[in-house]
Structures are given as C-alpha cells and as structure tokens.
mmCIF file of C-alpha atoms in Angstrom:
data_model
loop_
_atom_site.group_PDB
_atom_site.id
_atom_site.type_symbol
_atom_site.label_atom_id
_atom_site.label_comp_id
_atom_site.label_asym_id
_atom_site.label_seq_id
_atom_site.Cartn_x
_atom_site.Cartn_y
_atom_site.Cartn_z
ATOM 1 C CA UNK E 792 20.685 50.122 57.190
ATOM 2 C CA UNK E 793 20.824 52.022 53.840
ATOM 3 C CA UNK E 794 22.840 49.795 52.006
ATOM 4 C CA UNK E 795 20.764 46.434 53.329
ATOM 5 C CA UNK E 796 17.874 48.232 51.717
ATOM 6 C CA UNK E 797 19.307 48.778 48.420
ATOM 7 C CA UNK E 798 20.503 45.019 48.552
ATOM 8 C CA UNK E 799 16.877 44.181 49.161
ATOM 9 C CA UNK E 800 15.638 45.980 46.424
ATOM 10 C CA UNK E 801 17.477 44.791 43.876
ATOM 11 C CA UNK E 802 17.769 41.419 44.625
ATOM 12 C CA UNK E 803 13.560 41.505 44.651
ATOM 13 C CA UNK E 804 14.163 43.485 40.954
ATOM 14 C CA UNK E 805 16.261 40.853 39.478
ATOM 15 C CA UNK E 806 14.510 38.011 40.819
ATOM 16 C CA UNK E 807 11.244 39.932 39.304
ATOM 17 C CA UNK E 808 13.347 40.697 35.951
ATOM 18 C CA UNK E 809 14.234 36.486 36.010
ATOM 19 C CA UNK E 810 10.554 35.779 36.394
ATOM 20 C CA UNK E 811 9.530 37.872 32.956
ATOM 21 C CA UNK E 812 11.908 36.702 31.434
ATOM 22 C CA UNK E 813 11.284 33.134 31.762
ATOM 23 C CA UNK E 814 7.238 33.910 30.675
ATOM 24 C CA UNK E 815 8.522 35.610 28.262
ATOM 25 C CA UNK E 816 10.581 32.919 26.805
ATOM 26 C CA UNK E 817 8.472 30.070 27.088
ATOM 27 C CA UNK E 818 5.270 32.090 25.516
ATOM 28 C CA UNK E 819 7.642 32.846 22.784
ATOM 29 C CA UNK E 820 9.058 29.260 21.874
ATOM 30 C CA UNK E 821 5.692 27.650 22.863
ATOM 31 C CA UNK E 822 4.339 29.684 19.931
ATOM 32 C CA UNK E 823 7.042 28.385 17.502
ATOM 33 C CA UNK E 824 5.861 24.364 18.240
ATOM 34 C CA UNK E 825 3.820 22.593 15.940
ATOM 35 C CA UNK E 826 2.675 19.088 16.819
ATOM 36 C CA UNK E 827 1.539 16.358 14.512
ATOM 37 C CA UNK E 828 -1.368 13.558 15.492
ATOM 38 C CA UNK E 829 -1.021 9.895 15.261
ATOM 39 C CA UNK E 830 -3.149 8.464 12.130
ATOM 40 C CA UNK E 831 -5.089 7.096 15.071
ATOM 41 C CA UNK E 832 -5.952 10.488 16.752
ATOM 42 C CA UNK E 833 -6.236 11.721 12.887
ATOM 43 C CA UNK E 834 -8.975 8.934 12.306
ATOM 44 C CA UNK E 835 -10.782 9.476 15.739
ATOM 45 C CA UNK E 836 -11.118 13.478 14.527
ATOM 46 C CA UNK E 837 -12.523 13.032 11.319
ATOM 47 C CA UNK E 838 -15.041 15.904 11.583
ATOM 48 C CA UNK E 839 -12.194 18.294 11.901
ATOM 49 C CA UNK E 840 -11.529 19.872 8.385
ATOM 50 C CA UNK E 841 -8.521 21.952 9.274
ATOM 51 C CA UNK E 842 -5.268 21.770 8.278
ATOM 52 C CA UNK E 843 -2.573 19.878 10.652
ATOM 53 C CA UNK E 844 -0.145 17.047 10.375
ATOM 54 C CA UNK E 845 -0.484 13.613 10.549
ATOM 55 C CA UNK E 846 2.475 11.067 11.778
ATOM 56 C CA UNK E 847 2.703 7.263 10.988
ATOM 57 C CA UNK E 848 4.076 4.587 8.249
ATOM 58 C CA UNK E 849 3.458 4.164 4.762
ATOM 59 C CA UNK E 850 1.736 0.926 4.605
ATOM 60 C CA UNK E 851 3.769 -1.851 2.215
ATOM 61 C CA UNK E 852 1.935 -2.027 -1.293
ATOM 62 C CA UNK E 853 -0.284 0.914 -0.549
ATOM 63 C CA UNK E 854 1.495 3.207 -3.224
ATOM 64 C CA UNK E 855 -0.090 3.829 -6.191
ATOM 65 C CA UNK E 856 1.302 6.871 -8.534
ATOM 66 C CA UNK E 857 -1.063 9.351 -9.742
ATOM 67 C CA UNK E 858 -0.979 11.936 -12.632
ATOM 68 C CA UNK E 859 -1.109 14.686 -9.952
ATOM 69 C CA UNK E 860 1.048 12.911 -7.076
ATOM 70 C CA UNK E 861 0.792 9.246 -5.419
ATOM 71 C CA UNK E 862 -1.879 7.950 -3.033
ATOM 72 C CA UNK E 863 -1.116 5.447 -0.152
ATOM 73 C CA UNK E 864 -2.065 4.307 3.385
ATOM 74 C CA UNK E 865 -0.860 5.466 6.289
ATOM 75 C CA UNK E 866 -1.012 3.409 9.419
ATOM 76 C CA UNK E 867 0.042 3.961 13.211
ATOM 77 C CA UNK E 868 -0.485 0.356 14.584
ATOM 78 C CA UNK E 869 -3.854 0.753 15.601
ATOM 79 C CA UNK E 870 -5.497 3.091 12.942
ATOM 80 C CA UNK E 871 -5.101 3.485 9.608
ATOM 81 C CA UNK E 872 -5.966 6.313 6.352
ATOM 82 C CA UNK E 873 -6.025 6.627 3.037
ATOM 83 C CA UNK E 874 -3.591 9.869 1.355
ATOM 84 C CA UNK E 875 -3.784 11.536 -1.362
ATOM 85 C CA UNK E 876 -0.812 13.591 -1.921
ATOM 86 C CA UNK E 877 -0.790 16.366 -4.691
ATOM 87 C CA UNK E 878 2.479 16.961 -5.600
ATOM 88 C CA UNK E 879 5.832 14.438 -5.845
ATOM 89 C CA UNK E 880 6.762 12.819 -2.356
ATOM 90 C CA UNK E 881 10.248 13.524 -1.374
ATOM 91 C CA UNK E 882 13.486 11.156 -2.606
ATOM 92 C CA UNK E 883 13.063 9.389 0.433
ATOM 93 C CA UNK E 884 9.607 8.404 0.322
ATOM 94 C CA UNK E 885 8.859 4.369 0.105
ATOM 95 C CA UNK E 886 6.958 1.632 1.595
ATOM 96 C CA UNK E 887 7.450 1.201 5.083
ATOM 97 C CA UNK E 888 8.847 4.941 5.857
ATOM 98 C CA UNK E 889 7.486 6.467 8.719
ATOM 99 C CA UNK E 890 6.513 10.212 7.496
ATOM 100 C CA UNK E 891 4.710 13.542 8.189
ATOM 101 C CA UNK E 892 1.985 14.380 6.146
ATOM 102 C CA UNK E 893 0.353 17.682 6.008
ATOM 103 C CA UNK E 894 -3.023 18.570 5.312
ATOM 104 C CA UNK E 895 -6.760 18.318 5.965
ATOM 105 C CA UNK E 896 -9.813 15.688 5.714
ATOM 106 C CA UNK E 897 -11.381 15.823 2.616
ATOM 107 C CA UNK E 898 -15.652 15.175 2.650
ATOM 108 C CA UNK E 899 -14.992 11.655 0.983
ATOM 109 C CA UNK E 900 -12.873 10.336 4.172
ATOM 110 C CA UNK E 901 -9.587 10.573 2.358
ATOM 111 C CA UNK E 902 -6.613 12.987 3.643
ATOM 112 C CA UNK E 903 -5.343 15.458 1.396
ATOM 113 C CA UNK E 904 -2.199 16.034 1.655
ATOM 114 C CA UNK E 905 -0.153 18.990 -0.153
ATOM 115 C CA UNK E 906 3.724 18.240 2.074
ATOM 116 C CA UNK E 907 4.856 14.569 2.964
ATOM 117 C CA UNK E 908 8.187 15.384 5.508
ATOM 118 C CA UNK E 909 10.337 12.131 5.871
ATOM 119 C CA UNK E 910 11.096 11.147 9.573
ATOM 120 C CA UNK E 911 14.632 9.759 9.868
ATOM 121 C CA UNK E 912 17.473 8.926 12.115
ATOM 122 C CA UNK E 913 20.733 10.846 13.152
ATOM 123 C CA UNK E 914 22.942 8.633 11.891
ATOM 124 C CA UNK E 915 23.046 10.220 8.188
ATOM 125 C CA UNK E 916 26.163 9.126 6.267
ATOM 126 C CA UNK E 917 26.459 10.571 2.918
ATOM 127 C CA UNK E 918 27.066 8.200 -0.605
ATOM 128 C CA UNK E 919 30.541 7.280 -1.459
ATOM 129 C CA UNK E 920 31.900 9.043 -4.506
ATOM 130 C CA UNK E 921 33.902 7.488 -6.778
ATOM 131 C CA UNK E 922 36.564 10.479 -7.823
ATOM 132 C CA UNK E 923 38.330 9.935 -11.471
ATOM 133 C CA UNK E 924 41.778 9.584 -11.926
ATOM 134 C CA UNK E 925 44.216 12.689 -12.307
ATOM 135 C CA UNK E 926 44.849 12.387 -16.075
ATOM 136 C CA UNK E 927 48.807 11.367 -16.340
ATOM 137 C CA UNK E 928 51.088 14.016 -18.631
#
C-alpha cells in the first residue's frame, strides 16, 4: 500500500512539473514573436502612431531615390501606402519585392520607415565564381 502511494505521488508531481513547464515555455517563446500587419490592416490603423511592421510589395515604378533614402508604395492587393525610408534599402530591394518595413505613421499619412527586411524564398543558391587559372611554372 506504501509503495502504490509513492507511485501516486509522483506520477501527480511530474505530471504537475510537465504542466509548468509547458506555461512556462510557451509564455517564454510567445514573448520572443513579433508580427507584422498587412499594408491593408496598416492603412485601416492609421491613428496608431507606434512603431510596428508592415508586410506587402513594392509597387512597380513607385521608387524614387532620395538624398536621405528612397520613397515608394507599398501595396497588399487591396490597400496600398506611401514609404519613406531613411536610410539605404537592402541589395535586394526592387520593384515588385515583397518586403518588411519597419516603422510608424507619420502626421502627413506617409509611413516612416527606418528598416526595410527583404522576404524571400528557401531556395537560395549562391553566384557562380569564376576562379583564375593556377599560373603555369
């Protein structure tokens, strides 16, 4: 009867142990998550001055250097905003790329942006190199 007790008890502590654990975790990882709105969810919250990201294309002709950066549209489909991005855009930034930007509304209705992230696929394959020929002796 002693020993069925003992199993009792600690299978109730581990199963309480699990259950902490797993709060635990997911408090911890949910705190590490940061989301990003559509340009039309962006657009809808206007009135919001805060800083978050904002997730679409960059519309084709839109880009227009600046002395400070570039400015351009941003569209989801459905919605679309003007950026104006202080600093140079990444390598990888074009017409048609489908990219992060971070920031906040500005009181004129345009989005400032200080951090354009490039969205891109998996299937990364670097540039072919050209090596030079081993010099003959």
């Amino acid at each position: 009867m002693r020993n069925r007790r003992r199993r009792t008890y600690l299978a109730v502590g581990m199963c309480a142990g699990a259950v902490i654990a797993i709060i635990v975790l997911v408090v911890v990882l949910s705190q590490n998550i940061e989301y990003f709105r559509t340009v039309s969810e962006a657009v809808a919250n206007r009135h919001d001055t805060s800083q978050f990201r904002m997730a679409g294309a960059v519309v084709n002709g839109s880009v227009v250097a600046t002395a400070d950066g570039v400015d351009f549209r941003i569209t989801d489909g459905k919605a679309t905003a003007q950026v104006d991005q202080h600093g140079n855009p990444p390598q990888l930034f074009k017409n048609g790329a489908p990219v992060v930007c971070v920031g906040h509304w500005s009181p004129n209705g345009t989005f400032d942006s200080d951090q354009i992230l490039i969205k891109h696929g998996n299937d990364y394959t670097p540039p072919v190199v050209k090596q030079p020929a081993a010099p003959s002796q």
